Short mmCIF file of C-alpha atoms and ligand atoms in Angstrom, two decimals:
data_model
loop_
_atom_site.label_atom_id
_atom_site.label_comp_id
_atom_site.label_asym_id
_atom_site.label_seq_id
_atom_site.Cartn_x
_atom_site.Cartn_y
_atom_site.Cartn_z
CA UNK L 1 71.56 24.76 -1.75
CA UNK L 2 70.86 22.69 1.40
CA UNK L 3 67.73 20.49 1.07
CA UNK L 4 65.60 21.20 4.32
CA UNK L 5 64.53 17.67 5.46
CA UNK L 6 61.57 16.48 8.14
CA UNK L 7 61.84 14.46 10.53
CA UNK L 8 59.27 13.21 12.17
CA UNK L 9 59.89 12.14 15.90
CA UNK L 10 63.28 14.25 15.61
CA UNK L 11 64.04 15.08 19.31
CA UNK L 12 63.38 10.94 19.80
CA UNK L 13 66.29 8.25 20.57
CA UNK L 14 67.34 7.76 17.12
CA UNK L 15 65.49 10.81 15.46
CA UNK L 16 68.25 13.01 17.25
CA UNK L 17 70.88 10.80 16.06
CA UNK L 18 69.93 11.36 12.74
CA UNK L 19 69.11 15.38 12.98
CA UNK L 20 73.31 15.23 13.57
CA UNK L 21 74.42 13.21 10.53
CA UNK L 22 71.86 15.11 8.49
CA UNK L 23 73.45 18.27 9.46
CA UNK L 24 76.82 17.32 9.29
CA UNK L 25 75.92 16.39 5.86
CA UNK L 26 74.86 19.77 4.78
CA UNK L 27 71.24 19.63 4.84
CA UNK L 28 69.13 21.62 7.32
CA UNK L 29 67.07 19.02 9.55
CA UNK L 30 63.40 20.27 10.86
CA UNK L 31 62.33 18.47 13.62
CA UNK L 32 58.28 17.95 14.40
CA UNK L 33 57.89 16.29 17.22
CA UNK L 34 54.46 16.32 19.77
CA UNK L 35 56.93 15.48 23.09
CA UNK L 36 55.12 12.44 24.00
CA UNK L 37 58.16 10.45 24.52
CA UNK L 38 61.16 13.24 24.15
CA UNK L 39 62.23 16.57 25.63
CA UNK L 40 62.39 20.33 23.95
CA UNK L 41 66.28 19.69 26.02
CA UNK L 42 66.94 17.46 23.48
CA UNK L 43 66.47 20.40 20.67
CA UNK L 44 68.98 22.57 22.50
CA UNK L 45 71.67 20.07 23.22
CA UNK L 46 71.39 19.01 19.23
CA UNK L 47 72.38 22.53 19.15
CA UNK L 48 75.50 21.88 20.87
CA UNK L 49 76.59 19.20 18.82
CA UNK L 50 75.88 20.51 15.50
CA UNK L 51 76.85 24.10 16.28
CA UNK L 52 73.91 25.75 15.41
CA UNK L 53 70.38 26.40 16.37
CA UNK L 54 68.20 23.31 15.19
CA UNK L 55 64.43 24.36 13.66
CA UNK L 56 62.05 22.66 16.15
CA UNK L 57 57.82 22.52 15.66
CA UNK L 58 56.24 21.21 18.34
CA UNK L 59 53.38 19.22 16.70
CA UNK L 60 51.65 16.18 16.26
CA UNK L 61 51.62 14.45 12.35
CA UNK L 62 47.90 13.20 12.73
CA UNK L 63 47.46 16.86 12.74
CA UNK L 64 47.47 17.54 8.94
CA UNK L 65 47.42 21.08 8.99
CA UNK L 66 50.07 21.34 10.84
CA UNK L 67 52.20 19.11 8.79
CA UNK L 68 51.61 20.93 5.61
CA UNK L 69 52.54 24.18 7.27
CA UNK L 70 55.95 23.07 8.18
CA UNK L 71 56.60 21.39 4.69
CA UNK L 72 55.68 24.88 3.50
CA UNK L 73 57.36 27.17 5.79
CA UNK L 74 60.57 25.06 5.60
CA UNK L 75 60.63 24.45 2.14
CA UNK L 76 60.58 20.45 3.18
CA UNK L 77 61.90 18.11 0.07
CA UNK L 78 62.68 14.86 1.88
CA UNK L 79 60.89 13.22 5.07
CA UNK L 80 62.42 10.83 7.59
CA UNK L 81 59.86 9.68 9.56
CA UNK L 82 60.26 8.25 12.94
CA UNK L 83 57.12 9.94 14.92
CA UNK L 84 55.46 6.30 16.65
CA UNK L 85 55.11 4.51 19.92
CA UNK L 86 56.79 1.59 20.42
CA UNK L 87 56.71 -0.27 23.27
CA UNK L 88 55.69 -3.39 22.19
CA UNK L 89 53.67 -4.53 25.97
CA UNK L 90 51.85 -0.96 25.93
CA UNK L 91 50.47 -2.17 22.68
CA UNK L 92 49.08 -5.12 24.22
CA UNK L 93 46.95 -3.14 26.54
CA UNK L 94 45.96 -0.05 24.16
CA UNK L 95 45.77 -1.28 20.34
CA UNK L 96 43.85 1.78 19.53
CA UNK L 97 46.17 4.40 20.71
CA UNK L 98 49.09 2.31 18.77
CA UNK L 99 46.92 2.01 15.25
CA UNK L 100 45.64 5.86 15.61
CA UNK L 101 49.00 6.94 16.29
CA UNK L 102 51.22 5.31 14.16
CA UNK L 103 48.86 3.99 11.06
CA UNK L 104 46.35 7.15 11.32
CA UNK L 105 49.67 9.17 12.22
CA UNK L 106 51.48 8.20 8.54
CA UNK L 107 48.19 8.60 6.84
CA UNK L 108 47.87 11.72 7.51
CA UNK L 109 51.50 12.81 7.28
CA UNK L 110 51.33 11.17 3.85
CA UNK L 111 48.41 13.22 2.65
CA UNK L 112 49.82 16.24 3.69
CA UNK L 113 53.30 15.07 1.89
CA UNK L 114 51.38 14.25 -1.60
CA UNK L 115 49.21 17.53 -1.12
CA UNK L 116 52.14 19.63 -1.10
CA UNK L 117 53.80 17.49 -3.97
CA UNK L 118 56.88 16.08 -1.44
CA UNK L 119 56.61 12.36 -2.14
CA UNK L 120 60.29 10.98 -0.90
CA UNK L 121 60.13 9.16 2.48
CA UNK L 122 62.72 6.73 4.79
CA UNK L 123 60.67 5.07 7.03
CA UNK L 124 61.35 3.56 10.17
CA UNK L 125 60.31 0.27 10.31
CA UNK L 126 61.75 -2.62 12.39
CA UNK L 127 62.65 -6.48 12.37
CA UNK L 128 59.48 -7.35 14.39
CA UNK L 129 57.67 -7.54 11.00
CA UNK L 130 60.02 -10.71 10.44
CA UNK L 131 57.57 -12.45 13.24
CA UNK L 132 59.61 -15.66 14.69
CA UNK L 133 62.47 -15.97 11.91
CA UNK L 134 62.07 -19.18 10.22
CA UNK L 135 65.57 -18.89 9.38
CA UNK L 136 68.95 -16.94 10.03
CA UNK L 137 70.20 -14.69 9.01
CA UNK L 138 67.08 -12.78 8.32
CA UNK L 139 66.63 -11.58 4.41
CA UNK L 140 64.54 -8.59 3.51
CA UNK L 141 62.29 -11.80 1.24
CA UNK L 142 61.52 -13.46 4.69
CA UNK L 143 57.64 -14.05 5.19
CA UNK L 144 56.46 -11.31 6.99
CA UNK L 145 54.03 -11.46 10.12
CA UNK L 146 53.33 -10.05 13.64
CA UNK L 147 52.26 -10.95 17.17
CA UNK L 148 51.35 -7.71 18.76
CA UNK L 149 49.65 -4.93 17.59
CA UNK L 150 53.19 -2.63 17.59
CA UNK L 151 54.12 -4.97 15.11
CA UNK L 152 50.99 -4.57 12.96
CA UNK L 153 51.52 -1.29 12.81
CA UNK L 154 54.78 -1.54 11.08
CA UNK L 155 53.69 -4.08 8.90
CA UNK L 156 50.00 -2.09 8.20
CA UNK L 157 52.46 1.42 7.17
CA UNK L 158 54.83 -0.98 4.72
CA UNK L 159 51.99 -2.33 2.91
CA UNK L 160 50.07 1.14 2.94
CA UNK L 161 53.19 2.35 1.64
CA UNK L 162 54.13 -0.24 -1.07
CA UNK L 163 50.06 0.53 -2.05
CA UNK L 164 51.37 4.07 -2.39
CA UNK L 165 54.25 3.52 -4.56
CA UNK L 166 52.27 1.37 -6.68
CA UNK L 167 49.78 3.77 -7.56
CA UNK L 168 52.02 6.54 -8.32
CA UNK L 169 55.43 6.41 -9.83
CA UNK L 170 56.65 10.20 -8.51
CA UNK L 171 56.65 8.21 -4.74
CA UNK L 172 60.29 7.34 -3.72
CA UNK L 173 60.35 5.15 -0.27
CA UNK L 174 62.06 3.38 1.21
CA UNK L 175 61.51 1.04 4.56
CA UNK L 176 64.06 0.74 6.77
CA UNK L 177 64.30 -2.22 8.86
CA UNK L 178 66.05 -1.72 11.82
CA UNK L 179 67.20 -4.28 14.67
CA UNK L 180 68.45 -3.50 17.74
CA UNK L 181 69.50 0.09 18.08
CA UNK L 182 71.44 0.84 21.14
CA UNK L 183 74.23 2.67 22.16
CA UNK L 184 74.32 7.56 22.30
CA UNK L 185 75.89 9.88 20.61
CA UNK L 186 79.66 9.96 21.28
CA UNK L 187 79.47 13.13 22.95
CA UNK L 188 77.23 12.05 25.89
CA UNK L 189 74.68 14.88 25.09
CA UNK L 190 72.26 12.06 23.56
CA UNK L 191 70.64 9.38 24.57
CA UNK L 192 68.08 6.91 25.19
CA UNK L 193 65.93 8.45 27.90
CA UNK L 194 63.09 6.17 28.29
CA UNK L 195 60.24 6.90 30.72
CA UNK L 196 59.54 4.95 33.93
CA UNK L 197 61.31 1.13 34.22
CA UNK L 198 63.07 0.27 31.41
CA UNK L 199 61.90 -2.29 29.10
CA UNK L 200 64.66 -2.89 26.69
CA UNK L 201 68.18 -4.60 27.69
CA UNK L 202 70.30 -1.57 27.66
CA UNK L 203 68.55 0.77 28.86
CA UNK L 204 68.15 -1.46 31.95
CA UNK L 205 71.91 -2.61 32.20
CA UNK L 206 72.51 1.23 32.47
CA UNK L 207 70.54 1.50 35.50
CA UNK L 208 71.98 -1.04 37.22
CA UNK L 209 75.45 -0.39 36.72
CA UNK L 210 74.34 3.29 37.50
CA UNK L 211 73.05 1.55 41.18
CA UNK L 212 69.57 2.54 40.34
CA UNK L 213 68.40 -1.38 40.11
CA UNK L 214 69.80 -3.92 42.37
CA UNK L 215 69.97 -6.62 39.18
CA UNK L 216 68.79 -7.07 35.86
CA UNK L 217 66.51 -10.20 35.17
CA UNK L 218 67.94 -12.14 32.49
CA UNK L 219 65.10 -13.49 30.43
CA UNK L 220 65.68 -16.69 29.75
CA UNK L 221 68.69 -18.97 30.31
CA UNK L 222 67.38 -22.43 27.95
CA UNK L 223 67.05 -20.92 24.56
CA UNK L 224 68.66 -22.97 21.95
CA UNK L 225 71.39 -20.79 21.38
CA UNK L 226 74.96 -20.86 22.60
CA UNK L 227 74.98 -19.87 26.35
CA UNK L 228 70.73 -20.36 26.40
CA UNK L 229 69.95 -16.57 26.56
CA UNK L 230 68.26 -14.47 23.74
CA UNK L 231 70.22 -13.48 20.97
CA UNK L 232 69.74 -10.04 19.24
CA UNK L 233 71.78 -7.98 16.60
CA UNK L 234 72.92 -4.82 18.78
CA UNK L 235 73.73 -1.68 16.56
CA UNK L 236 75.17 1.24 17.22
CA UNK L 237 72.65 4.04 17.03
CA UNK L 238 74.94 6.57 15.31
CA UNK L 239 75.47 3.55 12.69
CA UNK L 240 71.93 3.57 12.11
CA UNK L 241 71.54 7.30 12.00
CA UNK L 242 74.40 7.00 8.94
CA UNK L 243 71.83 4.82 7.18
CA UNK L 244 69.45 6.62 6.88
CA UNK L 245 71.52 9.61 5.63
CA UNK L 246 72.54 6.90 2.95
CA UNK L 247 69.01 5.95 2.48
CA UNK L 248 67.56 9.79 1.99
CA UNK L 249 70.29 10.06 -0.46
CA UNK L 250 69.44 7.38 -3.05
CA UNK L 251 65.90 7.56 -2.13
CA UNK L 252 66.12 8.97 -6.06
CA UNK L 253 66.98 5.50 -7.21
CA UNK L 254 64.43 3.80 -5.44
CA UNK L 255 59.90 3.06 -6.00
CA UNK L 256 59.30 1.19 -2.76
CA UNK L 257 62.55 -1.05 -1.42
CA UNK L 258 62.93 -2.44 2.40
CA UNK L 259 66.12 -2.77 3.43
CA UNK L 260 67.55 -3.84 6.62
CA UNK L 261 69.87 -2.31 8.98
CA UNK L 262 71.58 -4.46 11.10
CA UNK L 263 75.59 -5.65 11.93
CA UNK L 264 74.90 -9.36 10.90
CA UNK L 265 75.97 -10.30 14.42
CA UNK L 266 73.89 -12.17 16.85
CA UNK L 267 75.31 -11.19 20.60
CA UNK L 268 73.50 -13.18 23.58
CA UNK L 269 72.67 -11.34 26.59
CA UNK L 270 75.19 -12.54 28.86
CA UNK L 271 77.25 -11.29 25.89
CA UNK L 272 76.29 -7.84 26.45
CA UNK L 273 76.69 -8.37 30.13
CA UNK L 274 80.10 -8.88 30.08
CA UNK L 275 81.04 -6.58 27.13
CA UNK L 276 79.66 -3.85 29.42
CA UNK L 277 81.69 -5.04 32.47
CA UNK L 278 84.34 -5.26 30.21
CA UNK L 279 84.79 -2.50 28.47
CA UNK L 280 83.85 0.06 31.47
CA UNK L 281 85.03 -1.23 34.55
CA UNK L 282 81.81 -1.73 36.48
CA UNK L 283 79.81 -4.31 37.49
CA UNK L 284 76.18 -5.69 36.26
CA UNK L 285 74.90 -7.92 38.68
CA UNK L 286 72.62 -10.23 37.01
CA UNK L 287 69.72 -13.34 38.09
CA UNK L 288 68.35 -15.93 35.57
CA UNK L 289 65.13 -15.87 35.16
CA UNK L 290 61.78 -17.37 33.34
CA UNK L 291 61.49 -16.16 29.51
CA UNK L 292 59.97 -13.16 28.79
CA UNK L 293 56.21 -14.23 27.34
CA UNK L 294 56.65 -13.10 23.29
CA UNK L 295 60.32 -12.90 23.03
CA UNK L 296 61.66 -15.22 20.15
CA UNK L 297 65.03 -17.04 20.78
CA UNK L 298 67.13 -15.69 18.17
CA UNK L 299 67.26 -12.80 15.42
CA UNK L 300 69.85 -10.82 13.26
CA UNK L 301 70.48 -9.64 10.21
CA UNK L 302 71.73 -10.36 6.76
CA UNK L 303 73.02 -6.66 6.00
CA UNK L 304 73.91 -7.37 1.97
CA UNK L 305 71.22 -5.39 0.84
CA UNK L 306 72.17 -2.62 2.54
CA UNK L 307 75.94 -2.65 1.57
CA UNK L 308 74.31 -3.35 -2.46
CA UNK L 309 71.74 -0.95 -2.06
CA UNK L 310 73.15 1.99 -0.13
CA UNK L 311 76.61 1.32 0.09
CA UNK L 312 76.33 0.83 4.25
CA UNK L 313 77.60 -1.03 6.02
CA UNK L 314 78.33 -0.68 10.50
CA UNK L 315 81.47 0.08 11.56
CA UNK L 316 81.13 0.70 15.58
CA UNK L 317 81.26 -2.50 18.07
CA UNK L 318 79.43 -3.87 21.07
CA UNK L 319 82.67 -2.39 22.77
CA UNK L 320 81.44 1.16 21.05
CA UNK L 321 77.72 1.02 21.95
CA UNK L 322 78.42 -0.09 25.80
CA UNK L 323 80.79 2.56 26.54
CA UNK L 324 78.84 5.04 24.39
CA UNK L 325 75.39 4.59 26.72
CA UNK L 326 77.97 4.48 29.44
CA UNK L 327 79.05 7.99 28.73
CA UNK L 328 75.39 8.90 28.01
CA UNK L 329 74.48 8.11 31.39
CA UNK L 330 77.06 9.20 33.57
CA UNK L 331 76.73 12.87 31.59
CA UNK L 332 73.01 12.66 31.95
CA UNK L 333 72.05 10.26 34.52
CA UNK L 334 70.13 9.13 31.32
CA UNK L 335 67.79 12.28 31.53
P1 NAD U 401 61.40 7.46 20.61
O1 NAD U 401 60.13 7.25 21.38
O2 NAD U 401 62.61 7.89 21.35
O3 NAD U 401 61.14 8.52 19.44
C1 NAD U 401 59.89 8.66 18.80
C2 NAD U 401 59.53 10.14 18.82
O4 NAD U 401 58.28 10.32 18.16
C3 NAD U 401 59.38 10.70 20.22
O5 NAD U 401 60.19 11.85 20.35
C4 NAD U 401 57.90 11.03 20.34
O6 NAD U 401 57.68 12.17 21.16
C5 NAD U 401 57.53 11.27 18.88
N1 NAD U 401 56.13 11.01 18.53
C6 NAD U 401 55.39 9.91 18.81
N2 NAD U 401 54.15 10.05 18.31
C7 NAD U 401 54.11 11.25 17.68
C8 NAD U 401 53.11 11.95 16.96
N3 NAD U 401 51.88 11.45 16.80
N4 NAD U 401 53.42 13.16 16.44
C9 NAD U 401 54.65 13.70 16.61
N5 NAD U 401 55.63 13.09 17.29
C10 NAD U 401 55.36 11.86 17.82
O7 NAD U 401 61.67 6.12 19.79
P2 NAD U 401 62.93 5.70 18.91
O8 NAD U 401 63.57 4.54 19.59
O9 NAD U 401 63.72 6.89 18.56
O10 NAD U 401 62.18 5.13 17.64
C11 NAD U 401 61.95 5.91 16.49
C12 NAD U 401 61.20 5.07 15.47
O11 NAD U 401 61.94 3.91 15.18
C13 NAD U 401 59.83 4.59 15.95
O12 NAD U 401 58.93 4.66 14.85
C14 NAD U 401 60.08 3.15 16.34
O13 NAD U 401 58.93 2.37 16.20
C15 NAD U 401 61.15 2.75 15.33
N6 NAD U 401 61.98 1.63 15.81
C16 NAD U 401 62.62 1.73 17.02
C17 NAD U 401 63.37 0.64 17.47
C18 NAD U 401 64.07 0.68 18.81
O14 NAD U 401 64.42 -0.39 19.31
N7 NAD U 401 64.31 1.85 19.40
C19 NAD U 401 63.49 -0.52 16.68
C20 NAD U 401 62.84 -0.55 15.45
C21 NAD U 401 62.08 0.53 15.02
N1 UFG U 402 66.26 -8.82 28.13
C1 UFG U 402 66.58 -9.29 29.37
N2 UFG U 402 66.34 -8.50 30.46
C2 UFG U 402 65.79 -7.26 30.34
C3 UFG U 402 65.46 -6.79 29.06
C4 UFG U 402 65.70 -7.60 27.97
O1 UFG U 402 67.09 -10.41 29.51
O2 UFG U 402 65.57 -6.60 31.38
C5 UFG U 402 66.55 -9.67 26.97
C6 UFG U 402 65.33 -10.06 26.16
O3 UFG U 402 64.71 -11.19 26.69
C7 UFG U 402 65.94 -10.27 24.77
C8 UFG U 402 67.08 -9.24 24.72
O4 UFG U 402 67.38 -8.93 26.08
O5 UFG U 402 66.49 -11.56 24.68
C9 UFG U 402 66.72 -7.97 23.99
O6 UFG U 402 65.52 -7.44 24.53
P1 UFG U 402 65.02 -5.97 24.20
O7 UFG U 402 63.75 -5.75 24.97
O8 UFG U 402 66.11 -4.98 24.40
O9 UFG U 402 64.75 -6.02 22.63
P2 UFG U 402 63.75 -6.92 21.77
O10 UFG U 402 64.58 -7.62 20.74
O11 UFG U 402 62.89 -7.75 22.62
O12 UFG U 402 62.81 -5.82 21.08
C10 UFG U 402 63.30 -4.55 20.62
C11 UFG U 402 62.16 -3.55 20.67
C12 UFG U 402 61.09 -3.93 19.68
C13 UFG U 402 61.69 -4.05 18.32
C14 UFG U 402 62.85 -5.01 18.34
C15 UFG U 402 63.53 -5.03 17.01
O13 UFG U 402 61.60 -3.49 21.98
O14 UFG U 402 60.11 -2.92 19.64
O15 UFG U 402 63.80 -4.64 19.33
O16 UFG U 402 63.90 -3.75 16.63
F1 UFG U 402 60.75 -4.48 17.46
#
């Protein structure tokens, strides 16, 4: 029998990543999702891929009624749940809209789970709650903290959610901590599709390869790291999405564990730059420029846990994820 899983934020970036390997696994993947930062496209070109119509609600989690409707109509077992904003300087300006969305969003998606008696969640969570690593690579026991209210949010569900597990042992969760998730679907038919000017590295490199930006601003050229631009640990999106199958799987074994998901590979961004060039023939004009205000110098992972834990581990390159988004946004023009 196939277990008929939710995922919250489905038709997203990396929710539609995941939809795929959850299919491919066997399982049926139902997809709530309120469109705030994704399009219904995205449901039919899922389609595509997997070979079959995809079950798509159009619905917002803070909307309990709604959520316990689709557990029950679907016959939900297991939740993945992506469903957030995230841009980290949109949090800046509207804190509210960030805490109601995301914190008020998993409260109520969590009542609605423990009404209806499903109580086995993979959450997304994210390396911000690491704050400014005091060192690297970054454990899953580093001191947690946060300088923006996206971040709180992450680290506000994790400790909700530990609070959860603690007060009732038929909860199975487990936090995912993700770095830097880049890179489509190899197929070109999905992508990251962000709305209006980029913020993130990729995304932006993409446009300006594609001509739509005459350079990208490199943030920051006197970091102490190796060529004095920010270091991150780039992963492969379709990587990721295999973790979480992994994760969903022994989400059985597990009360509350955070793991993270990351290569263990710091790349700089002139690193990236070139790989692009590199590996798809174009260029990416670039200009140094003043730090970004907030960014830290340097993060990436120490991925042990996960290979323990889950038995994961990333297999695709920075070669991979540049000439993946590549594809994505020649097939698309990254819409
Ligand atoms: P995304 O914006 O592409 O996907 C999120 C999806 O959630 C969107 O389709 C949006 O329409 C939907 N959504 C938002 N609020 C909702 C609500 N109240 N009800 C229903 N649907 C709602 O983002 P993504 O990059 O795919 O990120 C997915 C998750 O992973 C987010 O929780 C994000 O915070 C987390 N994360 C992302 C990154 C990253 O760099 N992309 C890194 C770490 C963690
Ligand atoms: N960068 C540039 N130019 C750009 C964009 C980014 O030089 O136009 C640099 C940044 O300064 C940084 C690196 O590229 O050194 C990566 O920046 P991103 O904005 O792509 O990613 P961040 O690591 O800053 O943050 C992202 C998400 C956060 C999330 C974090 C970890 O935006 O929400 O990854 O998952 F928390």
């Amino acid at each position: 029998m196939p277990d008929s899983i939710l995922l919250t934020g489905g038709s997203g970036f990396i929710g539609s990543h995941i939809a795929v390997e959850v299919a491919r696994a066997g399982h049926r993947p139902v997809v709530l999702d309120n469109l705030c930062n994704s399009k219904a496209g995205v449901i039919e070109r899922l389609a595509r891929i997997i070979g079959r119509p995809i079950d798509f609600v159009q619905g917002d989690i803070r909307d309990g009624a709604v959520v316990r409707k689709v557990i029950r109509d679907f016959g939900i077992t297991r939740v993945i749940h992506l469903a957030g904003l995230k841009a980290v300087g949109e949090s800046m300006s509207m804190p509210l809209a960030y805490y109601d969305n995301n914190v008020v969003g998993t409260l109520r998606l969590l009542e609605a789970m423990n009404d209806c008696g499903v109580r086995s969640i993979v959450f997304s969570s994210s390396c911000t709650v690491y704050g400014d690593p005091q060192r690297l690579p970054l454990t899953e026991s580093h001191p947690l903290s946060s300088a923006n209210p996206y971040g709180q949010t992450k680290l506000t569900i994790e400790l909700m959610l530990r609070d959860l597990a603690r007060s009732d042992d038929r909860w199975h969760i487990c936090l995912l901590r993700y770095f830097n998730p880049v890179g489509a679907h190899e197929s070109g038919l999905i992508g990251e599709d962000p709305n209006g000017i980029p913020n993130n590295l990729m995304p932006f490199v993409l446009k300006v390869a594609a001509g739509q930006f005459k350079e990208l601003g490199v943030w920051g050229s006197d970091y102490p790291t190796p060529d004095g631009t920010g270091v991150r640990d780039y992963i492969h999106v379709v990587d990721l999405a295999v973790g979480h199958l992994r994760a969903m799987e022994r989400l059985g074994d597990m009360r509350c564990e955070a793991i993270n998901l990351g290569t263990g590979q710091g790349s700089s961004v002139l690193d990236v730059v070139k790989a692009f060039e590199r590996v798809n023939a174009v260029r990416v004009p670039y200009t140094l420029k003043d730090r970004r205000p907030g960014d830290i110098a340097a993060c990436w992972a120490d991925p042990a846990l996960a290979l323990q834990r889950l038995g994961w581990k990333t297999e695709r390159t920075l070669d991979d994820m540049c000439r993946d988004a590549w594809k994505w946004q020649l097939s698309s023009g990254g819409s």
